[in-house]
Amino acid sequence: MKRHINKIAVLGSGVMGSRIACHFAGIGVQVLLLDIAPKEPNAAEQAKKLTLDSPVVKNRIVNEALQSVLKSNPSPVFTKDVVKRIQTGNFTDDMPRIADCDWVIEVVVENLDIKRSVFEQVEKYRKPGTFITSNTSGIPIHLMTEGRSDDFKKYFCGTHFFNPPRYLRLLEIIPTPHTDPEVIDFLMHYGDLYLGKTTVLCKDTPAFIANRIGVFSIMAIFHIMQEMSLSIDEIDALTGPVIGRPKSATFRTADVVGIDTLVKVAKGVADNCPQDEARKIFEIPPFLQKVVENNWLGDKTGQGFYKKTKGEGGKEILTLNLQTMEYGPKQRPKFGSIEAAKPIEDLKQRIRMLNAATDKAGQFYQLFHAQLFSYISHRIPEIADDIYKVDDAMKAGFGWEIGAFETWDLLGVEATVKAMEEKGFAPAAWVKEMLAKGIKAFYKVENGKKYYYEVATQAYKLVPGAETFIILENLSNNVVWKNSACNLYDLGDGVVGLDWKTKMNTIGGEVLEGVNKAIDRAEKDFRGLVIGNDGANFSAGANVGMIFMLAAEQEYDELDMAVRLFQKTTMRIRYSSIPVVLAPHALTLGGGCEMCLHADKVQAAAETYIGLVELGVGLIPGGGGTKEMAVRASDEFKEGRIEEEPLKDRFMTVAMAKVATAAHEAYDLGILRPGKDEITMNLSRLIADAKRSVITLADEGYTRPQERKDVKVLGRTALGALLAGINAMQVGKYISAHDAKIGAKLAYVMCGGDLSETSLVSEQYLLDLEREAFLSLAAERKTLERLQSVIKTGKPIRN
């Protein structure tokens, strides 16, 4: 199906509707956002003598809803200017405007009669062949098409976005028996490529896939908690990042989603799935019923399982005691196995260890996994024909780093089945049949491609997307070089890819060795290099602990060598004889950002939070970042523009430690280059897109660039202006004396030092100034205090 989505209509401007509108606007689509007109003017409107006929009154609901969402944190938009692509209106006056839309998405209240009345209006104005979908999370999709035309039914299905749609990657596609297969194929592809979603094809069953499994998991944990006499704090310590789940774990997730929403989904499954063998798990426990009766529904009511208060020491988070139903201070749970597991960086190894533990934590994991594995096996083929769909839905919708069936593989299917049955939780018959055939795992990897066990055919099939996506961990047989932190993979077609695995993917000596070795090998045997990884973050920057240790022990020669090595490495990225493409995602800070600044091209994930943050720890960027910002300012000097303006812009980006809240914003900060660096919406496509960029650069006849000796620096004139601004900030008490000292060092480097006039200098000249400033600041006591604070608490102090 050849289609172009240029304009969509979103019907319903609540939290989901407005956020869906923002996400489409963020990728460049024009949006018409409609909602109901008020029944009467409010007090402020009456005071202005406005009537229901006034456009201001008629569009109040939709405009206020959109503005409220735009103020939310985290932001629903990549950049503020995307709002210009959203037009608002009301159902009474503006429904005819949907006639020029390519896709109409209904996001009104979860009431079948109301949805049907909206669709009746849609049918009057929608042009034939236009997509029409519902974002419902609970109402059967097929019930919505009753009374609609054949054309409506042909182009109708469910498209269930998860909240917030910018950040949660799951998009469930739910067809009806009447939906044209080509419509489904198009939406699956469009959601993946353009919206950046993991698109999962679902059956029209209660709660679809992610909520069915996710809410089961939460409800099962509630029951296990009561059985094992565990507290809220203990459960959230057991079910968070330590096992590859979000920081919100279980109870915080319930607060964020809304406890009433959780209860509604659970009751919906209990009422509508009489054949569900675990139906009793969805029954609401007394403590949960009491919380709802008290209207403690989570964030939306200001308190739920947790409650924020202001105490003498500032803000404090209190935890609900489910026995007394009173709030008290958060308790730090103590589980021996959890403490032993925390230092283990490899999540798979950590999960194996925790599940094998003999303490209370281990007992919890064994019981939870027994129930979870039994449940997911019985949902095939009820909610999905294929196991990978369950895993994709849980990873993209609930933030699980490893899917449920993947976890089962990890713990050993055969051994785990025996343990499950001992606890009274039997797997579905097809699992036993699989094991009887001698097949011991749900997934396997061959030649870098992932295959899943298809229950219907009892054979392995290629996971869809495997031919498009490059998943580095699947390429373990393609490693051409490695050290204890890095792996260099042959990605095929003459391209190699380097990744590393350290804590927060920080950059130390072994990573720098890996980058240099990767370039050496690529120059000798390949066409180009991709630097990227499959970790939670691209890189949190240089190893702060190493910098602190060397500075605290006054090993300045060692520190000088380390900074020189970092600078040489970033310059090696810039001046290699093969194209080097960086593929950042999520946190890309400090040294990670400096590497990107020196790449031939950056292929960034849309959700890339990139910036030079060194000033927060009392330093300036020392891996070429300060130099590079001066180079970019030099290249922006133009006739008719005040010379200091580009320099001031770049100086402020570094001095304020600005971090882009999306890759799109990184263009405004001068970190990404318009027309050169690109953005990938779907994170799963990032490495493949970066590889394609390498091949394009190589095919265009890549030639090694020449080191710059023509960087225009402004010397004393610009330095004086910047120092005056710094002084004013200090006098106004916006910055501390140490902040001012760091800012002055930064200004000195970016202006080219104490030069009497505008001059042309080399990159190496600026690198030497940068390194000297970095080393001098590392010797400052207040810088050491900041570094120590980051190491101990993860946060810098202001001193």
PDB file of N, CA and C in Angstrom, residues 355-425:
ATOM      1  N   ASN A 355      17.942 -15.414  41.075  1.00  0.00           N
ATOM      2  CA  ASN A 355      16.939 -16.479  41.057  1.00  0.00           C
ATOM      3  C   ASN A 355      17.438 -17.727  41.781  1.00  0.00           C
ATOM      4  N   ALA A 356      18.754 -17.882  41.864  1.00  0.00           N
ATOM      5  CA  ALA A 356      19.336 -19.058  42.530  1.00  0.00           C
ATOM      6  C   ALA A 356      19.588 -18.821  44.016  1.00  0.00           C
ATOM      7  N   ALA A 357      19.374 -17.577  44.484  1.00  0.00           N
ATOM      8  CA  ALA A 357      19.665 -17.247  45.877  1.00  0.00           C
ATOM      9  C   ALA A 357      18.735 -18.009  46.822  1.00  0.00           C
ATOM     10  N   THR A 358      19.207 -18.244  48.037  1.00  0.00           N
ATOM     11  CA  THR A 358      18.421 -19.019  49.018  1.00  0.00           C
ATOM     12  C   THR A 358      17.766 -18.136  50.068  1.00  0.00           C
ATOM     13  N   ASP A 359      18.039 -16.834  50.042  1.00  0.00           N
ATOM     14  CA  ASP A 359      17.420 -15.945  51.040  1.00  0.00           C
ATOM     15  C   ASP A 359      15.997 -15.589  50.601  1.00  0.00           C
ATOM     16  N   LYS A 360      15.379 -14.673  51.329  1.00  0.00           N
ATOM     17  CA  LYS A 360      13.986 -14.309  51.048  1.00  0.00           C
ATOM     18  C   LYS A 360      13.822 -13.715  49.651  1.00  0.00           C
ATOM     19  N   ALA A 361      14.843 -12.967  49.202  1.00  0.00           N
ATOM     20  CA  ALA A 361      14.789 -12.378  47.863  1.00  0.00           C
ATOM     21  C   ALA A 361      14.762 -13.489  46.814  1.00  0.00           C
ATOM     22  N   GLY A 362      15.620 -14.484  46.975  1.00  0.00           N
ATOM     23  CA  GLY A 362      15.645 -15.605  46.043  1.00  0.00           C
ATOM     24  C   GLY A 362      14.327 -16.353  46.024  1.00  0.00           C
ATOM     25  N   GLN A 363      13.729 -16.546  47.179  1.00  0.00           N
ATOM     26  CA  GLN A 363      12.430 -17.228  47.268  1.00  0.00           C
ATOM     27  C   GLN A 363      11.358 -16.424  46.526  1.00  0.00           C
ATOM     28  N   PHE A 364      11.428 -15.096  46.646  1.00  0.00           N
ATOM     29  CA  PHE A 364      10.467 -14.239  45.944  1.00  0.00           C
ATOM     30  C   PHE A 364      10.607 -14.421  44.436  1.00  0.00           C
ATOM     31  N   TYR A 365      11.843 -14.343  43.930  1.00  0.00           N
ATOM     32  CA  TYR A 365      12.062 -14.464  42.487  1.00  0.00           C
ATOM     33  C   TYR A 365      11.607 -15.820  41.958  1.00  0.00           C
ATOM     34  N   GLN A 366      11.890 -16.873  42.705  1.00  0.00           N
ATOM     35  CA  GLN A 366      11.508 -18.214  42.250  1.00  0.00           C
ATOM     36  C   GLN A 366       9.987 -18.337  42.150  1.00  0.00           C
ATOM     37  N   LEU A 367       9.278 -17.808  43.129  1.00  0.00           N
ATOM     38  CA  LEU A 367       7.814 -17.880  43.118  1.00  0.00           C
ATOM     39  C   LEU A 367       7.232 -16.993  42.022  1.00  0.00           C
ATOM     40  N   PHE A 368       7.783 -15.793  41.882  1.00  0.00           N
ATOM     41  CA  PHE A 368       7.274 -14.875  40.857  1.00  0.00           C
ATOM     42  C   PHE A 368       7.509 -15.437  39.459  1.00  0.00           C
ATOM     43  N   HIS A 369       8.714 -15.938  39.209  1.00  0.00           N
ATOM     44  CA  HIS A 369       9.018 -16.467  37.883  1.00  0.00           C
ATOM     45  C   HIS A 369       8.160 -17.699  37.573  1.00  0.00           C
ATOM     46  N   ALA A 370       7.902 -18.523  38.566  1.00  0.00           N
ATOM     47  CA  ALA A 370       7.052 -19.692  38.349  1.00  0.00           C
ATOM     48  C   ALA A 370       5.665 -19.263  37.871  1.00  0.00           C
ATOM     49  N   GLN A 371       5.099 -18.259  38.527  1.00  0.00           N
ATOM     50  CA  GLN A 371       3.766 -17.786  38.141  1.00  0.00           C
ATOM     51  C   GLN A 371       3.796 -17.092  36.779  1.00  0.00           C
ATOM     52  N   LEU A 372       4.805 -16.251  36.558  1.00  0.00           N
ATOM     53  CA  LEU A 372       4.900 -15.507  35.300  1.00  0.00           C
ATOM     54  C   LEU A 372       5.068 -16.447  34.109  1.00  0.00           C
ATOM     55  N   PHE A 373       5.988 -17.396  34.220  1.00  0.00           N
ATOM     56  CA  PHE A 373       6.263 -18.301  33.099  1.00  0.00           C
ATOM     57  C   PHE A 373       5.050 -19.173  32.787  1.00  0.00           C
ATOM     58  N   SER A 374       4.389 -19.645  33.824  1.00  0.00           N
ATOM     59  CA  SER A 374       3.174 -20.424  33.602  1.00  0.00           C
ATOM     60  C   SER A 374       2.133 -19.586  32.869  1.00  0.00           C
ATOM     61  N   TYR A 375       1.963 -18.345  33.302  1.00  0.00           N
ATOM     62  CA  TYR A 375       0.918 -17.496  32.732  1.00  0.00           C
ATOM     63  C   TYR A 375       1.184 -17.176  31.262  1.00  0.00           C
ATOM     64  N   ILE A 376       2.405 -16.765  30.941  1.00  0.00           N
ATOM     65  CA  ILE A 376       2.679 -16.376  29.548  1.00  0.00           C
ATOM     66  C   ILE A 376       2.560 -17.574  28.609  1.00  0.00           C
ATOM     67  N   SER A 377       2.903 -18.764  29.092  1.00  0.00           N
ATOM     68  CA  SER A 377       2.800 -19.932  28.211  1.00  0.00           C
ATOM     69  C   SER A 377       1.345 -20.227  27.869  1.00  0.00           C
ATOM     70  N   HIS A 378       0.437 -19.996  28.812  1.00  0.00           N
ATOM     71  CA  HIS A 378      -0.982 -20.243  28.570  1.00  0.00           C
ATOM     72  C   HIS A 378      -1.641 -19.155  27.729  1.00  0.00           C
ATOM     73  N   ARG A 379      -0.948 -18.036  27.522  1.00  0.00           N
ATOM     74  CA  ARG A 379      -1.533 -16.956  26.708  1.00  0.00           C
ATOM     75  C   ARG A 379      -1.228 -17.132  25.214  1.00  0.00           C
ATOM     76  N   ILE A 380      -0.418 -18.144  24.902  1.00  0.00           N
ATOM     77  CA  ILE A 380      -0.156 -18.487  23.505  1.00  0.00           C
ATOM     78  C   ILE A 380      -1.049 -19.670  23.161  1.00  0.00           C
ATOM     79  N   PRO A 381      -1.935 -19.601  22.203  1.00  0.00           N
ATOM     80  CA  PRO A 381      -2.127 -18.514  21.234  1.00  0.00           C
ATOM     81  C   PRO A 381      -3.302 -17.584  21.561  1.00  0.00           C
ATOM     82  N   GLU A 382      -3.753 -17.542  22.817  1.00  0.00           N
ATOM     83  CA  GLU A 382      -4.940 -16.738  23.132  1.00  0.00           C
ATOM     84  C   GLU A 382      -4.769 -15.268  22.764  1.00  0.00           C
ATOM     85  N   ILE A 383      -3.680 -14.639  23.249  1.00  0.00           N
ATOM     86  CA  ILE A 383      -3.513 -13.196  23.002  1.00  0.00           C
ATOM     87  C   ILE A 383      -2.530 -12.918  21.871  1.00  0.00           C
ATOM     88  N   ALA A 384      -1.687 -13.875  21.549  1.00  0.00           N
ATOM     89  CA  ALA A 384      -0.721 -13.727  20.451  1.00  0.00           C
ATOM     90  C   ALA A 384      -0.311 -15.114  19.996  1.00  0.00           C
ATOM     91  N   ASP A 385      -0.068 -15.251  18.705  1.00  0.00           N
ATOM     92  CA  ASP A 385       0.353 -16.551  18.176  1.00  0.00           C
ATOM     93  C   ASP A 385       1.820 -16.826  18.461  1.00  0.00           C
ATOM     94  N   ASP A 386       2.603 -15.747  18.619  1.00  0.00           N
ATOM     95  CA  ASP A 386       4.054 -15.898  18.684  1.00  0.00           C
ATOM     96  C   ASP A 386       4.637 -15.311  19.959  1.00  0.00           C
ATOM     97  N   ILE A 387       5.643 -15.999  20.497  1.00  0.00           N
ATOM     98  CA  ILE A 387       6.219 -15.606  21.781  1.00  0.00           C
ATOM     99  C   ILE A 387       6.950 -14.269  21.702  1.00  0.00           C
ATOM    100  N   TYR A 388       7.573 -13.964  20.555  1.00  0.00           N
ATOM    101  CA  TYR A 388       8.348 -12.722  20.470  1.00  0.00           C
ATOM    102  C   TYR A 388       7.455 -11.497  20.642  1.00  0.00           C
ATOM    103  N   LYS A 389       6.165 -11.625  20.291  1.00  0.00           N
ATOM    104  CA  LYS A 389       5.247 -10.496  20.442  1.00  0.00           C
ATOM    105  C   LYS A 389       5.036 -10.160  21.917  1.00  0.00           C
ATOM    106  N   VAL A 390       4.977 -11.178  22.750  1.00  0.00           N
ATOM    107  CA  VAL A 390       4.846 -10.958  24.195  1.00  0.00           C
ATOM    108  C   VAL A 390       6.083 -10.243  24.720  1.00  0.00           C
ATOM    109  N   ASP A 391       7.256 -10.714  24.307  1.00  0.00           N
ATOM    110  CA  ASP A 391       8.501 -10.092  24.782  1.00  0.00           C
ATOM    111  C   ASP A 391       8.642  -8.665  24.276  1.00  0.00           C
ATOM    112  N   ASP A 392       8.347  -8.447  22.999  1.00  0.00           N
ATOM    113  CA  ASP A 392       8.435  -7.096  22.438  1.00  0.00           C
ATOM    114  C   ASP A 392       7.497  -6.142  23.181  1.00  0.00           C
ATOM    115  N   ALA A 393       6.277  -6.609  23.468  1.00  0.00           N
ATOM    116  CA  ALA A 393       5.294  -5.760  24.142  1.00  0.00           C
ATOM    117  C   ALA A 393       5.749  -5.381  25.544  1.00  0.00           C
ATOM    118  N   MET A 394       6.313  -6.316  26.273  1.00  0.00           N
ATOM    119  CA  MET A 394       6.734  -6.029  27.650  1.00  0.00           C
ATOM    120  C   MET A 394       7.972  -5.133  27.683  1.00  0.00           C
ATOM    121  N   LYS A 395       8.867  -5.328  26.734  1.00  0.00           N
ATOM    122  CA  LYS A 395      10.069  -4.481  26.698  1.00  0.00           C
ATOM    123  C   LYS A 395       9.718  -3.059  26.285  1.00  0.00           C
ATOM    124  N   ALA A 396       8.859  -2.919  25.285  1.00  0.00           N
ATOM    125  CA  ALA A 396       8.542  -1.590  24.770  1.00  0.00           C
ATOM    126  C   ALA A 396       7.474  -0.876  25.594  1.00  0.00           C
ATOM    127  N   GLY A 397       6.533  -1.623  26.184  1.00  0.00           N
ATOM    128  CA  GLY A 397       5.434  -1.002  26.908  1.00  0.00           C
ATOM    129  C   GLY A 397       5.672  -0.851  28.394  1.00  0.00           C
ATOM    130  N   PHE A 398       6.395  -1.786  29.003  1.00  0.00           N
ATOM    131  CA  PHE A 398       6.622  -1.752  30.449  1.00  0.00           C
ATOM    132  C   PHE A 398       8.093  -1.548  30.811  1.00  0.00           C
ATOM    133  N   GLY A 399       8.943  -1.387  29.800  1.00  0.00           N
ATOM    134  CA  GLY A 399      10.345  -1.068  30.072  1.00  0.00           C
ATOM    135  C   GLY A 399      11.168  -2.206  30.616  1.00  0.00           C
ATOM    136  N   TRP A 400      10.754  -3.456  30.353  1.00  0.00           N
ATOM    137  CA  TRP A 400      11.573  -4.596  30.771  1.00  0.00           C
ATOM    138  C   TRP A 400      12.779  -4.691  29.835  1.00  0.00           C
ATOM    139  N   GLU A 401      13.963  -4.787  30.391  1.00  0.00           N
ATOM    140  CA  GLU A 401      15.160  -4.893  29.543  1.00  0.00           C
ATOM    141  C   GLU A 401      15.247  -6.262  28.872  1.00  0.00           C
ATOM    142  N   ILE A 402      14.722  -7.269  29.536  1.00  0.00           N
ATOM    143  CA  ILE A 402      14.712  -8.624  28.993  1.00  0.00           C
ATOM    144  C   ILE A 402      13.273  -9.116  29.040  1.00  0.00           C
ATOM    145  N   GLY A 403      12.794  -9.688  27.931  1.00  0.00           N
ATOM    146  CA  GLY A 403      11.413 -10.137  27.865  1.00  0.00           C
ATOM    147  C   GLY A 403      11.147 -11.341  28.753  1.00  0.00           C
ATOM    148  N   ALA A 404       9.867 -11.694  28.919  1.00  0.00           N
ATOM    149  CA  ALA A 404       9.478 -12.789  29.807  1.00  0.00           C
ATOM    150  C   ALA A 404       9.976 -14.135  29.297  1.00  0.00           C
ATOM    151  N   PHE A 405       9.754 -14.421  28.005  1.00  0.00           N
ATOM    152  CA  PHE A 405      10.251 -15.686  27.449  1.00  0.00           C
ATOM    153  C   PHE A 405      11.779 -15.677  27.380  1.00  0.00           C
ATOM    154  N   GLU A 406      12.370 -14.505  27.141  1.00  0.00           N
ATOM    155  CA  GLU A 406      13.840 -14.403  27.145  1.00  0.00           C
ATOM    156  C   GLU A 406      14.387 -14.716  28.536  1.00  0.00           C
ATOM    157  N   THR A 407      13.692 -14.254  29.575  1.00  0.00           N
ATOM    158  CA  THR A 407      14.119 -14.541  30.952  1.00  0.00           C
ATOM    159  C   THR A 407      14.004 -16.030  31.237  1.00  0.00           C
ATOM    160  N   TRP A 408      12.951 -16.640  30.734  1.00  0.00           N
ATOM    161  CA  TRP A 408      12.753 -18.079  30.921  1.00  0.00           C
ATOM    162  C   TRP A 408      13.910 -18.841  30.282  1.00  0.00           C
ATOM    163  N   ASP A 409      14.293 -18.455  29.077  1.00  0.00           N
ATOM    164  CA  ASP A 409      15.470 -19.050  28.420  1.00  0.00           C
ATOM    165  C   ASP A 409      16.712 -18.894  29.287  1.00  0.00           C
ATOM    166  N   LEU A 410      16.861 -17.691  29.820  1.00  0.00           N
ATOM    167  CA  LEU A 410      18.035 -17.343  30.611  1.00  0.00           C
ATOM    168  C   LEU A 410      18.195 -18.269  31.819  1.00  0.00           C
ATOM    169  N   LEU A 411      17.072 -18.632  32.432  1.00  0.00           N
ATOM    170  CA  LEU A 411      17.102 -19.462  33.639  1.00  0.00           C
ATOM    171  C   LEU A 411      17.054 -20.958  33.320  1.00  0.00           C
ATOM    172  N   GLY A 412      16.913 -21.269  32.025  1.00  0.00           N
ATOM    173  CA  GLY A 412      16.875 -22.666  31.609  1.00  0.00           C
ATOM    174  C   GLY A 412      15.450 -23.193  31.607  1.00  0.00           C
ATOM    175  N   VAL A 413      14.913 -23.437  30.425  1.00  0.00           N
ATOM    176  CA  VAL A 413      13.497 -23.814  30.326  1.00  0.00           C
ATOM    177  C   VAL A 413      13.231 -25.133  31.045  1.00  0.00           C
ATOM    178  N   GLU A 414      14.035 -26.123  30.758  1.00  0.00           N
ATOM    179  CA  GLU A 414      13.796 -27.465  31.317  1.00  0.00           C
ATOM    180  C   GLU A 414      13.888 -27.450  32.840  1.00  0.00           C
ATOM    181  N   ALA A 415      14.954 -26.849  33.370  1.00  0.00           N
ATOM    182  CA  ALA A 415      15.139 -26.820  34.824  1.00  0.00           C
ATOM    183  C   ALA A 415      14.043 -26.002  35.500  1.00  0.00           C
ATOM    184  N   THR A 416      13.644 -24.915  34.854  1.00  0.00           N
ATOM    185  CA  THR A 416      12.645 -24.042  35.454  1.00  0.00           C
ATOM    186  C   THR A 416      11.272 -24.699  35.471  1.00  0.00           C
ATOM    187  N   VAL A 417      10.944 -25.476  34.448  1.00  0.00           N
ATOM    188  CA  VAL A 417       9.649 -26.166  34.412  1.00  0.00           C
ATOM    189  C   VAL A 417       9.506 -27.086  35.626  1.00  0.00           C
ATOM    190  N   LYS A 418      10.574 -27.803  35.957  1.00  0.00           N
ATOM    191  CA  LYS A 418      10.529 -28.687  37.134  1.00  0.00           C
ATOM    192  C   LYS A 418      10.271 -27.884  38.404  1.00  0.00           C
ATOM    193  N   ALA A 419      10.953 -26.754  38.548  1.00  0.00           N
ATOM    194  CA  ALA A 419      10.771 -25.915  39.739  1.00  0.00           C
ATOM    195  C   ALA A 419       9.363 -25.332  39.791  1.00  0.00           C
ATOM    196  N   MET A 420       8.825 -24.957  38.624  1.00  0.00           N
ATOM    197  CA  MET A 420       7.465 -24.417  38.556  1.00  0.00           C
ATOM    198  C   MET A 420       6.449 -25.444  39.030  1.00  0.00           C
ATOM    199  N   GLU A 421       6.584 -26.654  38.521  1.00  0.00           N
ATOM    200  CA  GLU A 421       5.616 -27.703  38.849  1.00  0.00           C
ATOM    201  C   GLU A 421       5.674 -28.067  40.329  1.00  0.00           C
ATOM    202  N   GLU A 422       6.858 -27.986  40.911  1.00  0.00           N
ATOM    203  CA  GLU A 422       6.972 -28.247  42.346  1.00  0.00           C
ATOM    204  C   GLU A 422       6.198 -27.217  43.163  1.00  0.00           C
ATOM    205  N   LYS A 423       6.058 -26.001  42.608  1.00  0.00           N
ATOM    206  CA  LYS A 423       5.315 -24.942  43.300  1.00  0.00           C
ATOM    207  C   LYS A 423       3.841 -24.916  42.891  1.00  0.00           C
ATOM    208  N   GLY A 424       3.445 -25.846  42.019  1.00  0.00           N
ATOM    209  CA  GLY A 424       2.049 -25.927  41.632  1.00  0.00           C
ATOM    210  C   GLY A 424       1.663 -25.084  40.440  1.00  0.00           C
ATOM    211  N   PHE A 425       2.661 -24.666  39.635  1.00  0.00           N
ATOM    212  CA  PHE A 425       2.370 -23.837  38.454  1.00  0.00           C
ATOM    213  C   PHE A 425       2.859 -24.571  37.205  1.00  0.00           C
TER     214      PHE A 425
END
